[in-house]
């Protein structure tokens, strides 16, 4: 491995432009102002392409590529917000039909290009990953050599380094040693960190400001990681749970670790001023209780209450990254039917049959030899293709019952069918006894969205790092002033990475306070100073 | 030389991380366990109200069938399951039909109507259904005598299909 040995004795990596220690420019022909952003350190990516690895490295280390990737990612991210993502359209809708129906040809394009599930598509994630790689590689490529250079720098600099700074000057004084001591004192009074070397003084301030950009990079990486973690199982979850009043159900996606109970869902309406207008809901709320299941086996419960909360819109129940949001509701679902067993002719009631629609009994004994057997129960009655009675769903939207009524006079029983919401004349119309609906009890059902977003703290941390990095690089600046004796004269040079105007004023103040007879007007090679 | 190796390692680590993120994200399905894994144990009540645990049948091949009366293909495959149960019940095979969140009455009337003789278990709060990550029904699992899942079928099955799968888990 070839290295570059400077005349000061320091061994630099190949590709170094300015000696890490004394700053001597290795390119002797050029006489212009030195490019100091990376302190003339050897950047891998500045090497000519040699191997395949170098080629890939240089591609990702390129600022153009990095900025390009980020810009493309941002623009593409915007496309995903034009129409709702697939998770926000009705779950039963076919996206290839839904989008064109809703949004016409644009919707067709949208769904054809896969924008309806963009944020988890392979190409979007590839884009995020490429941006991430570019940030990591370019940070390593520049950050490490820059750090090395700043760490290895010595106080006394090579005269050509001094000469080729943007701010530099040379003047002959009577007593160089006294002048240097004076400069050191003044720099100290200007709150510079002063280092002295062999007939040389360097004042340095706020070196950490150079790392601001890298803190921003780190923040971006953390942010990308947070976004990518969402696609791993367990980090992000969107589930839905329906709970009837009084019911306790396992929380989906938690492997039965948590159970949630609704102690009642309610809608409150605004008081109405005029009687015509529709009722306007004021508040939806669920009295919820969260339990932890201590039983280790599925199907078994050993619940321990951990939290109680009234869930309202925008006021979810939260526990260890799980959040339950009020999202939907269903009012007045049938929960219980009360029938009166009635003698058809006399209208006399024999007794009441209370049927829990979610857990009906198979027979109801009314005493005195009267018994009602529930022969068949269809919570959501329909006739299937073969004209056989079936249930469409387990929810009692349209309950149908077949009863056998056993009376003291008729121990074999008579059969009758009762359908709600449909007045089919049941085969039991000519029966002696009929079951007449006496009372119906209703339940409310609450729909809760269950979400986990474990990557959120990571995302916030990333944003905080970005902010910190921006503050570091905006509000502070790295400043260095070198003053040294060279061949009986005093040389001065100064460098900062931004905000030259205020820095020049500081250099002028140094000159004024030390009384160095330097011509301030010729100090800055780029912009001659005004009087 | 050293630097070059560092760069190769850095790039290598990044690409490995990317590849593993992709593989993790796109091979992960919603199922909480895979074929080849140990079937999660559970305890549910049968129609007589007695607790039945999966692990009680260790040593036997077990077919788990998740169903509900409101699912037409579930209804349709039940007679086939019953026929195969008759063929295999003396060969060390047990069939457990797990009813998803219906009432005891609805499940037991269904059992009577279809003359089913294998045990029906009630997953009242869907906890086992969730634990097994059931999405479409019917879904059936075939579990060998050591409790490992040998096959998972997410569709209606014919006599031949059931027979072939049961043959594979006969102890």
mmCIF file of C-alpha atoms in Angstrom, chain A residues 230-477:
data_model
loop_
_atom_site.group_PDB
_atom_site.id
_atom_site.type_symbol
_atom_site.label_atom_id
_atom_site.label_comp_id
_atom_site.label_asym_id
_atom_site.label_seq_id
_atom_site.Cartn_x
_atom_site.Cartn_y
_atom_site.Cartn_z
ATOM 1 C CA UNK A 230 -42.707 -1.007 10.212
ATOM 2 C CA UNK A 231 -42.708 -3.754 7.599
ATOM 3 C CA UNK A 232 -41.316 -6.291 10.063
ATOM 4 C CA UNK A 233 -43.944 -8.283 11.922
ATOM 5 C CA UNK A 234 -44.735 -7.043 15.386
ATOM 6 C CA UNK A 235 -43.628 -3.481 14.801
ATOM 7 C CA UNK A 236 -46.722 -2.141 13.257
ATOM 8 C CA UNK A 237 -50.216 -3.512 13.411
ATOM 9 C CA UNK A 238 -53.612 -2.349 12.239
ATOM 10 C CA UNK A 239 -56.431 -4.508 13.514
ATOM 11 C CA UNK A 240 -60.058 -4.177 14.219
ATOM 12 C CA UNK A 241 -62.185 -5.516 17.003
ATOM 13 C CA UNK A 242 -65.937 -5.466 17.544
ATOM 14 C CA UNK A 243 -67.111 -5.717 21.149
ATOM 15 C CA UNK A 244 -70.690 -6.005 22.340
ATOM 16 C CA UNK A 245 -71.638 -4.256 25.525
ATOM 17 C CA UNK A 246 -70.440 -6.350 28.414
ATOM 18 C CA UNK A 247 -68.358 -8.675 26.268
ATOM 19 C CA UNK A 248 -64.679 -9.499 26.840
ATOM 20 C CA UNK A 249 -62.704 -10.491 23.776
ATOM 21 C CA UNK A 250 -59.066 -11.261 23.001
ATOM 22 C CA UNK A 251 -57.175 -8.401 21.383
ATOM 23 C CA UNK A 252 -56.283 -9.470 17.851
ATOM 24 C CA UNK A 253 -52.623 -9.687 17.008
ATOM 25 C CA UNK A 254 -51.460 -10.137 20.599
ATOM 26 C CA UNK A 255 -51.593 -13.942 20.657
ATOM 27 C CA UNK A 256 -54.218 -13.745 23.388
ATOM 28 C CA UNK A 257 -51.955 -11.865 25.738
ATOM 29 C CA UNK A 258 -54.501 -9.083 26.107
ATOM 30 C CA UNK A 259 -58.256 -9.075 26.409
ATOM 31 C CA UNK A 260 -60.504 -6.075 26.189
ATOM 32 C CA UNK A 261 -63.947 -5.566 27.599
ATOM 33 C CA UNK A 262 -66.554 -2.999 26.701
ATOM 34 C CA UNK A 263 -68.647 -1.952 29.644
ATOM 35 C CA UNK A 264 -70.889 -0.076 27.307
ATOM 36 C CA UNK A 265 -70.841 2.011 24.173
ATOM 37 C CA UNK A 266 -72.820 5.204 23.996
ATOM 38 C CA UNK A 267 -73.493 8.029 21.602
ATOM 39 C CA UNK A 268 -74.391 11.394 22.990
ATOM 40 C CA UNK A 269 -76.253 13.828 20.787
ATOM 41 C CA UNK A 270 -76.336 17.596 20.795
ATOM 42 C CA UNK A 271 -79.471 19.057 22.231
ATOM 43 C CA UNK A 272 -81.834 19.969 19.482
ATOM 44 C CA UNK A 273 -83.183 23.418 19.070
ATOM 45 C CA UNK A 274 -85.593 22.839 16.233
ATOM 46 C CA UNK A 275 -87.437 19.607 16.029
ATOM 47 C CA UNK A 276 -86.980 19.040 12.325
ATOM 48 C CA UNK A 277 -83.232 18.703 11.945
ATOM 49 C CA UNK A 278 -81.327 15.454 12.244
ATOM 50 C CA UNK A 279 -79.693 14.472 15.502
ATOM 51 C CA UNK A 280 -76.067 15.462 15.533
ATOM 52 C CA UNK A 281 -73.780 13.215 17.544
ATOM 53 C CA UNK A 282 -71.634 15.011 20.059
ATOM 54 C CA UNK A 283 -69.595 12.193 21.438
ATOM 55 C CA UNK A 284 -68.929 8.494 20.879
ATOM 56 C CA UNK A 285 -67.505 6.668 23.838
ATOM 57 C CA UNK A 286 -66.692 3.192 25.002
ATOM 58 C CA UNK A 287 -66.094 2.334 28.626
ATOM 59 C CA UNK A 288 -63.219 -0.070 28.101
ATOM 60 C CA UNK A 289 -61.221 -2.316 30.391
ATOM 61 C CA UNK A 290 -57.963 -3.869 29.296
ATOM 62 C CA UNK A 291 -56.867 -7.180 30.808
ATOM 63 C CA UNK A 292 -53.725 -9.181 30.635
ATOM 64 C CA UNK A 293 -54.246 -12.882 30.196
ATOM 65 C CA UNK A 294 -52.067 -14.836 32.618
ATOM 66 C CA UNK A 295 -53.109 -18.238 31.246
ATOM 67 C CA UNK A 296 -50.439 -19.764 29.076
ATOM 68 C CA UNK A 297 -52.789 -21.838 26.983
ATOM 69 C CA UNK A 298 -54.981 -20.629 24.172
ATOM 70 C CA UNK A 299 -58.657 -20.886 24.889
ATOM 71 C CA UNK A 300 -58.186 -20.319 28.583
ATOM 72 C CA UNK A 301 -58.495 -17.109 30.483
ATOM 73 C CA UNK A 302 -56.930 -15.886 33.657
ATOM 74 C CA UNK A 303 -57.510 -12.187 33.363
ATOM 75 C CA UNK A 304 -55.869 -9.481 35.388
ATOM 76 C CA UNK A 305 -57.157 -5.961 34.964
ATOM 77 C CA UNK A 306 -54.475 -3.539 33.905
ATOM 78 C CA UNK A 307 -56.258 -0.454 32.707
ATOM 79 C CA UNK A 308 -59.612 1.241 32.522
ATOM 80 C CA UNK A 309 -60.283 4.076 30.151
ATOM 81 C CA UNK A 310 -63.186 5.820 28.519
ATOM 82 C CA UNK A 311 -62.272 5.698 24.856
ATOM 83 C CA UNK A 312 -63.452 8.688 22.897
ATOM 84 C CA UNK A 313 -62.611 9.827 19.423
ATOM 85 C CA UNK A 314 -58.998 11.025 19.557
ATOM 86 C CA UNK A 315 -58.662 9.786 23.104
ATOM 87 C CA UNK A 316 -57.535 6.179 22.765
ATOM 88 C CA UNK A 317 -56.733 3.681 25.456
ATOM 89 C CA UNK A 318 -52.991 3.148 25.380
ATOM 90 C CA UNK A 319 -50.883 0.468 26.932
ATOM 91 C CA UNK A 320 -47.289 -0.475 26.057
ATOM 92 C CA UNK A 321 -47.488 0.536 22.426
ATOM 93 C CA UNK A 322 -51.008 -0.796 21.919
ATOM 94 C CA UNK A 323 -53.639 1.830 21.184
ATOM 95 C CA UNK A 324 -57.389 1.349 20.941
ATOM 96 C CA UNK A 325 -59.192 4.016 18.939
ATOM 97 C CA UNK A 326 -62.923 4.579 18.767
ATOM 98 C CA UNK A 327 -63.624 3.914 15.153
ATOM 99 C CA UNK A 328 -67.085 2.544 14.458
ATOM 100 C CA UNK A 329 -70.221 1.406 16.185
ATOM 101 C CA UNK A 330 -73.425 -0.450 15.692
ATOM 102 C CA UNK A 331 -76.450 0.569 17.701
ATOM 103 C CA UNK A 332 -79.354 -1.596 18.672
ATOM 104 C CA UNK A 333 -78.223 -5.049 17.740
ATOM 105 C CA UNK A 334 -80.748 -7.641 18.956
ATOM 106 C CA UNK A 335 -79.550 -9.278 22.130
ATOM 107 C CA UNK A 336 -82.578 -10.866 23.741
ATOM 108 C CA UNK A 337 -86.085 -11.801 22.683
ATOM 109 C CA UNK A 338 -88.864 -12.372 25.129
ATOM 110 C CA UNK A 339 -91.747 -14.450 23.861
ATOM 111 C CA UNK A 340 -95.050 -15.016 25.556
ATOM 112 C CA UNK A 341 -96.461 -18.490 25.122
ATOM 113 C CA UNK A 342 -100.020 -17.606 24.334
ATOM 114 C CA UNK A 343 -103.145 -19.654 23.911
ATOM 115 C CA UNK A 344 -104.408 -18.712 20.475
ATOM 116 C CA UNK A 345 -108.116 -18.758 21.163
ATOM 117 C CA UNK A 346 -108.296 -17.236 24.606
ATOM 118 C CA UNK A 347 -105.254 -15.036 24.300
ATOM 119 C CA UNK A 348 -104.164 -16.223 27.708
ATOM 120 C CA UNK A 349 -100.430 -16.086 28.456
ATOM 121 C CA UNK A 350 -98.953 -19.265 29.874
ATOM 122 C CA UNK A 351 -95.507 -17.924 30.566
ATOM 123 C CA UNK A 352 -92.509 -16.027 29.214
ATOM 124 C CA UNK A 353 -89.587 -17.433 27.274
ATOM 125 C CA UNK A 354 -86.472 -15.252 27.434
ATOM 126 C CA UNK A 355 -83.975 -16.149 24.764
ATOM 127 C CA UNK A 356 -80.422 -14.868 24.873
ATOM 128 C CA UNK A 357 -79.647 -14.637 21.173
ATOM 129 C CA UNK A 358 -75.951 -15.255 21.753
ATOM 130 C CA UNK A 359 -76.419 -18.219 24.034
ATOM 131 C CA UNK A 360 -79.850 -19.724 23.719
ATOM 132 C CA UNK A 361 -80.861 -22.691 25.852
ATOM 133 C CA UNK A 362 -82.196 -25.804 24.163
ATOM 134 C CA UNK A 363 -85.350 -25.853 26.231
ATOM 135 C CA UNK A 364 -87.305 -23.542 28.481
ATOM 136 C CA UNK A 365 -89.438 -25.083 31.210
ATOM 137 C CA UNK A 366 -92.440 -22.950 32.024
ATOM 138 C CA UNK A 367 -93.798 -25.234 34.753
ATOM 139 C CA UNK A 368 -97.122 -26.999 35.037
ATOM 140 C CA UNK A 369 -96.144 -29.301 32.184
ATOM 141 C CA UNK A 370 -95.539 -26.475 29.733
ATOM 142 C CA UNK A 371 -92.182 -26.657 27.981
ATOM 143 C CA UNK A 372 -90.740 -24.879 24.973
ATOM 144 C CA UNK A 373 -87.954 -26.637 23.070
ATOM 145 C CA UNK A 374 -85.781 -24.641 20.726
ATOM 146 C CA UNK A 375 -85.447 -27.115 17.874
ATOM 147 C CA UNK A 376 -83.548 -24.870 15.500
ATOM 148 C CA UNK A 377 -82.140 -21.412 15.772
ATOM 149 C CA UNK A 378 -80.751 -19.390 12.863
ATOM 150 C CA UNK A 379 -79.313 -16.090 14.043
ATOM 151 C CA UNK A 380 -79.233 -14.612 10.535
ATOM 152 C CA UNK A 381 -81.815 -16.578 8.649
ATOM 153 C CA UNK A 382 -81.795 -17.218 4.929
ATOM 154 C CA UNK A 383 -82.683 -19.987 2.529
ATOM 155 C CA UNK A 384 -79.629 -21.295 0.734
ATOM 156 C CA UNK A 385 -79.407 -22.413 -2.893
ATOM 157 C CA UNK A 386 -81.093 -25.700 -2.037
ATOM 158 C CA UNK A 387 -83.898 -23.822 -0.273
ATOM 159 C CA UNK A 388 -82.660 -25.090 3.053
ATOM 160 C CA UNK A 389 -82.748 -22.808 6.048
ATOM 161 C CA UNK A 390 -79.275 -21.596 7.012
ATOM 162 C CA UNK A 391 -77.651 -18.771 8.858
ATOM 163 C CA UNK A 392 -75.852 -16.113 6.856
ATOM 164 C CA UNK A 393 -73.702 -14.938 9.737
ATOM 165 C CA UNK A 394 -73.355 -15.608 13.453
ATOM 166 C CA UNK A 395 -74.833 -12.185 14.231
ATOM 167 C CA UNK A 396 -78.571 -12.126 15.095
ATOM 168 C CA UNK A 397 -79.588 -9.695 12.369
ATOM 169 C CA UNK A 398 -82.562 -11.755 11.324
ATOM 170 C CA UNK A 399 -83.195 -14.426 13.924
ATOM 171 C CA UNK A 400 -85.450 -17.356 13.109
ATOM 172 C CA UNK A 401 -86.629 -19.992 15.553
ATOM 173 C CA UNK A 402 -88.303 -23.345 15.287
ATOM 174 C CA UNK A 403 -90.006 -24.223 18.530
ATOM 175 C CA UNK A 404 -91.692 -27.320 19.785
ATOM 176 C CA UNK A 405 -94.333 -26.452 22.327
ATOM 177 C CA UNK A 406 -95.104 -29.203 24.793
ATOM 178 C CA UNK A 407 -98.225 -28.785 26.825
ATOM 179 C CA UNK A 408 -99.886 -31.043 29.400
ATOM 180 C CA UNK A 409 -102.508 -31.909 26.794
ATOM 181 C CA UNK A 410 -100.002 -32.514 24.039
ATOM 182 C CA UNK A 411 -96.800 -34.217 25.319
ATOM 183 C CA UNK A 412 -95.649 -34.926 21.739
ATOM 184 C CA UNK A 413 -95.665 -31.190 21.134
ATOM 185 C CA UNK A 414 -96.601 -28.959 18.249
ATOM 186 C CA UNK A 415 -94.046 -27.228 16.075
ATOM 187 C CA UNK A 416 -94.034 -23.584 15.148
ATOM 188 C CA UNK A 417 -91.655 -21.330 13.327
ATOM 189 C CA UNK A 418 -91.064 -17.730 14.223
ATOM 190 C CA UNK A 419 -89.304 -15.348 11.901
ATOM 191 C CA UNK A 420 -88.500 -11.797 12.755
ATOM 192 C CA UNK A 421 -88.555 -9.061 10.134
ATOM 193 C CA UNK A 422 -90.331 -11.362 7.742
ATOM 194 C CA UNK A 423 -93.939 -12.242 8.150
ATOM 195 C CA UNK A 424 -94.008 -15.668 6.654
ATOM 196 C CA UNK A 425 -97.026 -17.544 7.825
ATOM 197 C CA UNK A 426 -95.274 -20.214 9.770
ATOM 198 C CA UNK A 427 -96.361 -23.814 9.583
ATOM 199 C CA UNK A 428 -97.554 -23.470 13.155
ATOM 200 C CA UNK A 429 -100.315 -21.006 12.326
ATOM 201 C CA UNK A 430 -103.035 -23.444 13.086
ATOM 202 C CA UNK A 431 -101.401 -24.440 16.366
ATOM 203 C CA UNK A 432 -103.178 -24.210 19.636
ATOM 204 C CA UNK A 433 -100.414 -22.161 21.202
ATOM 205 C CA UNK A 434 -98.292 -19.440 19.653
ATOM 206 C CA UNK A 435 -95.125 -17.656 20.751
ATOM 207 C CA UNK A 436 -95.677 -13.937 20.519
ATOM 208 C CA UNK A 437 -92.922 -11.396 20.822
ATOM 209 C CA UNK A 438 -93.297 -9.538 24.041
ATOM 210 C CA UNK A 439 -90.105 -7.660 24.351
ATOM 211 C CA UNK A 440 -86.828 -7.141 22.515
ATOM 212 C CA UNK A 441 -83.603 -6.124 24.210
ATOM 213 C CA UNK A 442 -80.824 -4.413 22.309
ATOM 214 C CA UNK A 443 -77.099 -4.195 22.579
ATOM 215 C CA UNK A 444 -74.669 -1.646 21.334
ATOM 216 C CA UNK A 445 -71.509 -2.784 19.655
ATOM 217 C CA UNK A 446 -68.362 -0.732 19.560
ATOM 218 C CA UNK A 447 -65.774 -0.958 16.817
ATOM 219 C CA UNK A 448 -62.262 -0.278 17.985
ATOM 220 C CA UNK A 449 -59.162 0.073 15.890
ATOM 221 C CA UNK A 450 -56.202 -1.684 17.475
ATOM 222 C CA UNK A 451 -52.842 -0.303 16.538
ATOM 223 C CA UNK A 452 -49.277 -0.777 17.528
ATOM 224 C CA UNK A 453 -46.632 1.552 16.354
ATOM 225 C CA UNK A 454 -43.460 0.492 18.060
ATOM 226 C CA UNK A 455 -41.308 2.322 15.574
ATOM 227 C CA UNK A 456 -42.725 5.699 16.597
ATOM 228 C CA UNK A 457 -40.158 6.381 19.349
ATOM 229 C CA UNK A 458 -37.413 5.530 16.848
ATOM 230 C CA UNK A 459 -38.892 7.953 14.342
ATOM 231 C CA UNK A 460 -39.114 10.695 16.975
ATOM 232 C CA UNK A 461 -35.538 10.023 18.016
ATOM 233 C CA UNK A 462 -34.445 10.327 14.384
ATOM 234 C CA UNK A 463 -36.276 13.632 14.029
ATOM 235 C CA UNK A 464 -34.678 14.905 17.248
ATOM 236 C CA UNK A 465 -31.224 14.002 15.909
ATOM 237 C CA UNK A 466 -31.929 15.815 12.651
ATOM 238 C CA UNK A 467 -33.031 18.893 14.576
ATOM 239 C CA UNK A 468 -29.968 18.726 16.801
ATOM 240 C CA UNK A 469 -27.700 18.400 13.770
ATOM 241 C CA UNK A 470 -29.328 21.353 12.061
ATOM 242 C CA UNK A 471 -28.998 23.507 15.166
ATOM 243 C CA UNK A 472 -25.346 22.533 15.526
ATOM 244 C CA UNK A 473 -24.500 23.447 11.986
ATOM 245 C CA UNK A 474 -26.660 26.575 11.806
ATOM 246 C CA UNK A 475 -25.860 28.286 15.083
ATOM 247 C CA UNK A 476 -22.204 27.516 15.463
ATOM 248 C CA UNK A 477 -19.278 27.692 13.101
#
